[in-house]
């Protein structure tokens, strides 16, 4: 079994870390630079920074904040939000990001994935997918979960893989912030269909949820926010627990 990754996520709005439930009811969760430094020191494997209103507000991600966070951490760093063209990617990589994630812009213009993979390499490009389970299956949303699209989860991620994305970050909108566990059935189906790593997001509440997402959901990495931001789960304790449960973890 390849070593699994634990990834805290900083959802940023107006320069501050926030966290909501099912993509709404946002509350303040702390200073992003301080949180990032703490996670790096606690043994997080990577860090994700998502400017959650950049696409909706039609603006660029805060490069200055990215620069400040990058200067305070020593782990791989992914940045997403408001990325529409190669110059945006270049700007964020120069600010200290190791990878970038695209979501709304890739749905609107799938060729963006090809361009990023060709110019910067697949390892730089992560496809973030916000999807909701409805009566007709799993469908993708854009603009921070505000707008339903005609993209079906499994078809879209498969297309993105063929276009060159290096990883898929799948957030279940049904599970986001409710802390009842990840969407393991959908995650396992994704893992079976794709040959690139799948990062699970949405639903972490207790340590057992991380165990289940790796063993049942077949995820390569587990992303979480509020359980880390509010001190409900400590990353060193989580990694020790997972190792004891037979999950291979990065040290």
mmCIF file of C-alpha atoms in Angstrom:
data_model
loop_
_atom_site.group_PDB
_atom_site.id
_atom_site.type_symbol
_atom_site.label_atom_id
_atom_site.label_comp_id
_atom_site.label_asym_id
_atom_site.label_seq_id
_atom_site.Cartn_x
_atom_site.Cartn_y
_atom_site.Cartn_z
ATOM 1 C CA UNK A 1 0.000 0.000 0.000
ATOM 2 C CA UNK A 2 1.351 3.426 -0.946
ATOM 3 C CA UNK A 3 1.696 5.800 2.005
ATOM 4 C CA UNK A 4 -1.433 7.885 2.533
ATOM 5 C CA UNK A 5 -1.452 11.657 3.024
ATOM 6 C CA UNK A 6 -3.188 13.930 5.528
ATOM 7 C CA UNK A 7 -3.935 17.381 4.092
ATOM 8 C CA UNK A 8 -5.374 20.303 6.079
ATOM 9 C CA UNK A 9 -7.307 22.786 3.937
ATOM 10 C CA UNK A 10 -7.450 26.540 4.374
ATOM 11 C CA UNK A 11 -10.658 27.928 2.853
ATOM 12 C CA UNK A 12 -9.919 31.629 2.448
ATOM 13 C CA UNK A 13 -12.457 34.445 2.202
ATOM 14 C CA UNK A 14 -11.392 38.103 2.461
ATOM 15 C CA UNK A 15 -7.914 37.019 3.540
ATOM 16 C CA UNK A 16 -9.125 34.953 6.520
ATOM 17 C CA UNK A 17 -9.674 31.232 7.073
ATOM 18 C CA UNK A 18 -13.347 30.262 7.175
ATOM 19 C CA UNK A 19 -15.329 27.031 7.431
ATOM 20 C CA UNK A 20 -18.936 26.259 6.615
ATOM 21 C CA UNK A 21 -21.418 23.405 6.361
ATOM 22 C CA UNK A 22 -22.606 22.201 2.938
ATOM 23 C CA UNK A 23 -20.781 25.242 1.474
ATOM 24 C CA UNK A 24 -22.815 27.820 3.465
ATOM 25 C CA UNK A 25 -22.927 29.349 6.988
ATOM 26 C CA UNK A 26 -19.252 30.315 6.981
ATOM 27 C CA UNK A 27 -17.523 31.052 10.286
ATOM 28 C CA UNK A 28 -14.091 32.458 11.046
ATOM 29 C CA UNK A 29 -11.436 29.801 11.751
ATOM 30 C CA UNK A 30 -8.200 31.691 12.333
ATOM 31 C CA UNK A 31 -5.235 33.410 10.709
ATOM 32 C CA UNK A 32 -4.157 31.453 7.605
ATOM 33 C CA UNK A 33 -0.423 32.054 8.058
ATOM 34 C CA UNK A 34 -0.467 30.914 11.693
ATOM 35 C CA UNK A 35 -2.570 27.854 10.875
ATOM 36 C CA UNK A 36 -0.319 26.931 7.959
ATOM 37 C CA UNK A 37 2.814 27.156 10.089
ATOM 38 C CA UNK A 38 1.235 25.029 12.822
ATOM 39 C CA UNK A 39 0.162 22.330 10.359
ATOM 40 C CA UNK A 40 3.610 22.183 8.795
ATOM 41 C CA UNK A 41 5.178 21.765 12.238
ATOM 42 C CA UNK A 42 2.594 19.142 13.298
ATOM 43 C CA UNK A 43 3.473 16.808 10.438
ATOM 44 C CA UNK A 44 0.799 17.482 7.826
ATOM 45 C CA UNK A 45 1.875 15.945 4.528
ATOM 46 C CA UNK A 46 0.638 18.808 2.363
ATOM 47 C CA UNK A 47 -1.409 21.973 2.624
ATOM 48 C CA UNK A 48 -4.247 23.194 0.396
ATOM 49 C CA UNK A 49 -5.272 26.868 0.142
ATOM 50 C CA UNK A 50 -8.585 27.564 -1.614
ATOM 51 C CA UNK A 51 -9.717 31.122 -2.246
ATOM 52 C CA UNK A 52 -13.371 30.078 -2.139
ATOM 53 C CA UNK A 53 -14.961 33.239 -3.521
ATOM 54 C CA UNK A 54 -12.409 34.211 -6.186
ATOM 55 C CA UNK A 55 -14.344 32.632 -9.080
ATOM 56 C CA UNK A 56 -17.702 33.874 -7.845
ATOM 57 C CA UNK A 57 -16.347 37.404 -7.370
ATOM 58 C CA UNK A 58 -14.457 37.281 -10.661
ATOM 59 C CA UNK A 59 -11.035 38.131 -9.270
ATOM 60 C CA UNK A 60 -7.565 36.626 -8.878
ATOM 61 C CA UNK A 61 -6.309 34.669 -5.862
ATOM 62 C CA UNK A 62 -4.333 36.681 -3.290
ATOM 63 C CA UNK A 63 -0.721 36.108 -4.417
ATOM 64 C CA UNK A 64 0.630 38.123 -1.483
ATOM 65 C CA UNK A 65 -1.058 35.831 1.054
ATOM 66 C CA UNK A 66 0.197 32.777 -0.851
ATOM 67 C CA UNK A 67 3.715 34.191 -0.590
ATOM 68 C CA UNK A 68 3.409 34.712 3.174
ATOM 69 C CA UNK A 69 2.088 31.190 3.747
ATOM 70 C CA UNK A 70 4.759 29.587 1.541
ATOM 71 C CA UNK A 71 7.487 31.344 3.521
ATOM 72 C CA UNK A 72 6.247 29.717 6.734
ATOM 73 C CA UNK A 73 5.877 26.069 5.685
ATOM 74 C CA UNK A 74 8.122 23.231 4.517
ATOM 75 C CA UNK A 75 5.507 20.925 2.950
ATOM 76 C CA UNK A 76 3.975 20.778 -0.562
ATOM 77 C CA UNK A 77 1.479 23.576 -1.050
ATOM 78 C CA UNK A 78 -1.529 23.607 -3.409
ATOM 79 C CA UNK A 79 -3.391 26.818 -4.251
ATOM 80 C CA UNK A 80 -6.773 27.172 -5.981
ATOM 81 C CA UNK A 81 -9.363 29.813 -6.774
ATOM 82 C CA UNK A 82 -9.735 32.257 -9.645
ATOM 83 C CA UNK A 83 -7.238 30.531 -11.949
ATOM 84 C CA UNK A 84 -8.264 31.158 -15.567
ATOM 85 C CA UNK A 85 -5.080 31.202 -17.650
ATOM 86 C CA UNK A 86 -1.425 30.203 -17.698
ATOM 87 C CA UNK A 87 -0.317 33.588 -16.341
ATOM 88 C CA UNK A 88 -2.363 32.918 -13.168
ATOM 89 C CA UNK A 89 -0.565 29.607 -12.688
ATOM 90 C CA UNK A 90 2.809 31.234 -13.275
ATOM 91 C CA UNK A 91 2.009 33.994 -10.768
ATOM 92 C CA UNK A 92 1.026 31.531 -8.027
ATOM 93 C CA UNK A 93 3.971 29.183 -8.616
ATOM 94 C CA UNK A 94 6.270 32.204 -8.369
ATOM 95 C CA UNK A 95 4.548 33.159 -5.118
ATOM 96 C CA UNK A 96 5.473 29.772 -3.640
ATOM 97 C CA UNK A 97 2.756 27.294 -4.622
ATOM 98 C CA UNK A 98 3.931 23.804 -5.636
ATOM 99 C CA UNK A 99 0.652 22.824 -7.313
ATOM 100 C CA UNK A 100 -2.479 24.629 -8.418
ATOM 101 C CA UNK A 101 -6.057 23.411 -8.449
ATOM 102 C CA UNK A 102 -8.631 24.335 -11.063
ATOM 103 C CA UNK A 103 -12.374 23.868 -10.768
ATOM 104 C CA UNK A 104 -14.860 26.319 -12.297
ATOM 105 C CA UNK A 105 -12.450 27.546 -14.974
ATOM 106 C CA UNK A 106 -11.707 23.986 -16.111
ATOM 107 C CA UNK A 107 -15.410 23.154 -16.391
ATOM 108 C CA UNK A 108 -15.981 26.280 -18.488
ATOM 109 C CA UNK A 109 -12.877 25.696 -20.620
ATOM 110 C CA UNK A 110 -11.524 22.132 -20.345
ATOM 111 C CA UNK A 111 -8.604 22.992 -22.641
ATOM 112 C CA UNK A 112 -7.091 24.908 -19.720
ATOM 113 C CA UNK A 113 -6.107 21.541 -18.222
ATOM 114 C CA UNK A 114 -4.219 20.581 -21.398
ATOM 115 C CA UNK A 115 -2.407 23.926 -21.371
ATOM 116 C CA UNK A 116 -1.332 23.694 -17.737
ATOM 117 C CA UNK A 117 -0.187 20.078 -18.070
ATOM 118 C CA UNK A 118 1.771 20.883 -21.236
ATOM 119 C CA UNK A 119 3.484 24.017 -19.870
ATOM 120 C CA UNK A 120 4.050 23.065 -16.236
ATOM 121 C CA UNK A 121 3.624 19.269 -16.059
ATOM 122 C CA UNK A 122 0.753 17.103 -14.825
ATOM 123 C CA UNK A 123 2.208 17.050 -11.312
ATOM 124 C CA UNK A 124 1.381 20.753 -10.979
ATOM 125 C CA UNK A 125 -2.282 20.454 -12.020
ATOM 126 C CA UNK A 126 -5.000 19.238 -9.641
ATOM 127 C CA UNK A 127 -8.645 19.083 -10.672
ATOM 128 C CA UNK A 128 -10.892 20.165 -7.804
ATOM 129 C CA UNK A 129 -14.440 18.857 -8.135
ATOM 130 C CA UNK A 130 -17.385 20.027 -6.027
ATOM 131 C CA UNK A 131 -20.127 17.462 -6.632
ATOM 132 C CA UNK A 132 -23.531 16.768 -5.163
ATOM 133 C CA UNK A 133 -25.409 13.474 -5.162
ATOM 134 C CA UNK A 134 -28.920 13.840 -6.550
ATOM 135 C CA UNK A 135 -31.574 11.383 -7.684
ATOM 136 C CA UNK A 136 -29.886 11.262 -11.092
ATOM 137 C CA UNK A 137 -26.360 10.663 -9.769
ATOM 138 C CA UNK A 138 -23.330 12.797 -8.909
ATOM 139 C CA UNK A 139 -23.208 16.181 -10.656
ATOM 140 C CA UNK A 140 -20.515 18.856 -10.567
ATOM 141 C CA UNK A 141 -21.013 22.447 -9.459
ATOM 142 C CA UNK A 142 -19.016 25.599 -10.091
ATOM 143 C CA UNK A 143 -18.481 28.988 -8.411
ATOM 144 C CA UNK A 144 -18.022 27.466 -4.966
ATOM 145 C CA UNK A 145 -21.020 25.156 -5.241
ATOM 146 C CA UNK A 146 -23.426 27.824 -6.436
ATOM 147 C CA UNK A 147 -24.141 26.689 -10.004
ATOM 148 C CA UNK A 148 -25.063 23.188 -11.194
ATOM 149 C CA UNK A 149 -23.392 22.072 -14.420
ATOM 150 C CA UNK A 150 -23.992 19.351 -17.000
ATOM 151 C CA UNK A 151 -20.793 17.589 -15.931
ATOM 152 C CA UNK A 152 -21.283 14.161 -14.382
ATOM 153 C CA UNK A 153 -18.639 13.343 -11.755
ATOM 154 C CA UNK A 154 -17.194 10.151 -13.224
ATOM 155 C CA UNK A 155 -17.239 11.260 -16.845
ATOM 156 C CA UNK A 156 -15.699 14.648 -16.040
ATOM 157 C CA UNK A 157 -12.859 13.295 -13.889
ATOM 158 C CA UNK A 158 -12.051 10.677 -16.528
ATOM 159 C CA UNK A 159 -11.892 13.381 -19.206
ATOM 160 C CA UNK A 160 -9.701 15.538 -16.975
ATOM 161 C CA UNK A 161 -7.306 12.639 -16.430
ATOM 162 C CA UNK A 162 -7.028 12.156 -20.180
ATOM 163 C CA UNK A 163 -6.337 15.888 -20.579
ATOM 164 C CA UNK A 164 -3.432 15.692 -18.140
ATOM 165 C CA UNK A 165 -4.434 16.446 -14.537
ATOM 166 C CA UNK A 166 -2.150 14.825 -11.993
ATOM 167 C CA UNK A 167 -4.655 14.383 -9.144
ATOM 168 C CA UNK A 168 -8.368 14.767 -8.442
ATOM 169 C CA UNK A 169 -9.599 16.540 -5.305
ATOM 170 C CA UNK A 170 -13.213 15.439 -4.855
ATOM 171 C CA UNK A 171 -15.412 17.300 -2.375
ATOM 172 C CA UNK A 172 -18.837 15.861 -1.660
ATOM 173 C CA UNK A 173 -21.149 18.811 -1.094
ATOM 174 C CA UNK A 174 -23.575 16.467 0.686
ATOM 175 C CA UNK A 175 -20.911 15.602 3.259
ATOM 176 C CA UNK A 176 -19.110 18.960 3.599
ATOM 177 C CA UNK A 177 -18.845 20.122 7.210
ATOM 178 C CA UNK A 178 -21.414 17.674 8.607
ATOM 179 C CA UNK A 179 -18.748 15.376 10.121
ATOM 180 C CA UNK A 180 -20.504 12.076 9.476
ATOM 181 C CA UNK A 181 -17.784 10.548 7.287
ATOM 182 C CA UNK A 182 -16.588 10.853 3.719
ATOM 183 C CA UNK A 183 -18.474 9.789 0.558
ATOM 184 C CA UNK A 184 -16.657 6.441 0.549
ATOM 185 C CA UNK A 185 -18.805 4.699 -2.043
ATOM 186 C CA UNK A 186 -18.301 7.437 -4.626
ATOM 187 C CA UNK A 187 -14.608 7.717 -3.728
ATOM 188 C CA UNK A 188 -14.026 3.996 -4.216
ATOM 189 C CA UNK A 189 -15.791 4.177 -7.577
ATOM 190 C CA UNK A 190 -13.555 7.100 -8.564
ATOM 191 C CA UNK A 191 -10.426 5.251 -7.458
ATOM 192 C CA UNK A 192 -11.443 2.226 -9.536
ATOM 193 C CA UNK A 193 -12.004 4.340 -12.654
ATOM 194 C CA UNK A 194 -8.922 6.565 -12.452
ATOM 195 C CA UNK A 195 -5.214 5.838 -12.525
ATOM 196 C CA UNK A 196 -4.228 9.101 -10.801
ATOM 197 C CA UNK A 197 -4.415 9.848 -7.058
ATOM 198 C CA UNK A 198 -7.769 10.795 -5.529
ATOM 199 C CA UNK A 199 -7.926 13.237 -2.608
ATOM 200 C CA UNK A 200 -11.062 12.911 -0.470
ATOM 201 C CA UNK A 201 -12.752 16.009 0.949
ATOM 202 C CA UNK A 202 -15.944 16.588 2.906
ATOM 203 C CA UNK A 203 -17.178 14.771 6.001
ATOM 204 C CA UNK A 204 -14.307 14.222 8.465
ATOM 205 C CA UNK A 205 -15.487 14.279 12.063
ATOM 206 C CA UNK A 206 -13.550 11.617 13.997
ATOM 207 C CA UNK A 207 -10.374 9.585 13.460
ATOM 208 C CA UNK A 208 -12.371 6.575 12.292
ATOM 209 C CA UNK A 209 -13.590 8.542 9.285
ATOM 210 C CA UNK A 210 -9.998 8.847 8.073
ATOM 211 C CA UNK A 211 -9.449 5.116 8.511
ATOM 212 C CA UNK A 212 -12.607 4.374 6.550
ATOM 213 C CA UNK A 213 -11.799 6.767 3.698
ATOM 214 C CA UNK A 214 -8.463 5.037 3.151
ATOM 215 C CA UNK A 215 -9.625 1.430 3.590
ATOM 216 C CA UNK A 216 -13.169 1.638 2.166
ATOM 217 C CA UNK A 217 -12.989 4.775 0.020
ATOM 218 C CA UNK A 218 -9.582 3.814 -1.444
ATOM 219 C CA UNK A 219 -8.497 7.463 -1.251
ATOM 220 C CA UNK A 220 -4.829 8.338 -1.658
ATOM 221 C CA UNK A 221 -5.139 11.378 0.595
ATOM 222 C CA UNK A 222 -7.692 12.800 3.027
ATOM 223 C CA UNK A 223 -8.338 16.512 3.238
ATOM 224 C CA UNK A 224 -10.078 18.111 6.201
ATOM 225 C CA UNK A 225 -10.563 21.561 7.671
ATOM 226 C CA UNK A 226 -12.672 22.200 10.764
ATOM 227 C CA UNK A 227 -11.520 19.156 12.779
ATOM 228 C CA UNK A 228 -7.978 20.490 12.465
ATOM 229 C CA UNK A 229 -8.719 24.238 12.692
ATOM 230 C CA UNK A 230 -10.694 23.907 15.921
ATOM 231 C CA UNK A 231 -8.349 21.376 17.542
ATOM 232 C CA UNK A 232 -10.785 18.461 17.527
ATOM 233 C CA UNK A 233 -8.188 16.138 15.998
ATOM 234 C CA UNK A 234 -4.417 16.580 16.289
ATOM 235 C CA UNK A 235 -2.463 15.485 13.228
ATOM 236 C CA UNK A 236 0.263 13.533 15.145
ATOM 237 C CA UNK A 237 -2.447 11.641 17.084
ATOM 238 C CA UNK A 238 -4.332 10.930 13.873
ATOM 239 C CA UNK A 239 -1.268 9.530 12.133
ATOM 240 C CA UNK A 240 -0.437 7.301 15.113
ATOM 241 C CA UNK A 241 -4.011 6.011 15.179
ATOM 242 C CA UNK A 242 -4.010 5.284 11.434
ATOM 243 C CA UNK A 243 -0.688 3.443 11.631
ATOM 244 C CA UNK A 244 -2.126 1.284 14.432
ATOM 245 C CA UNK A 245 -5.108 0.558 12.157
ATOM 246 C CA UNK A 246 -2.793 -0.767 9.442
ATOM 247 C CA UNK A 247 -2.852 2.296 7.212
ATOM 248 C CA UNK A 248 0.577 3.148 5.790
ATOM 249 C CA UNK A 249 1.292 6.787 6.554
ATOM 250 C CA UNK A 250 3.981 9.199 5.489
ATOM 251 C CA UNK A 251 6.319 10.026 8.364
#
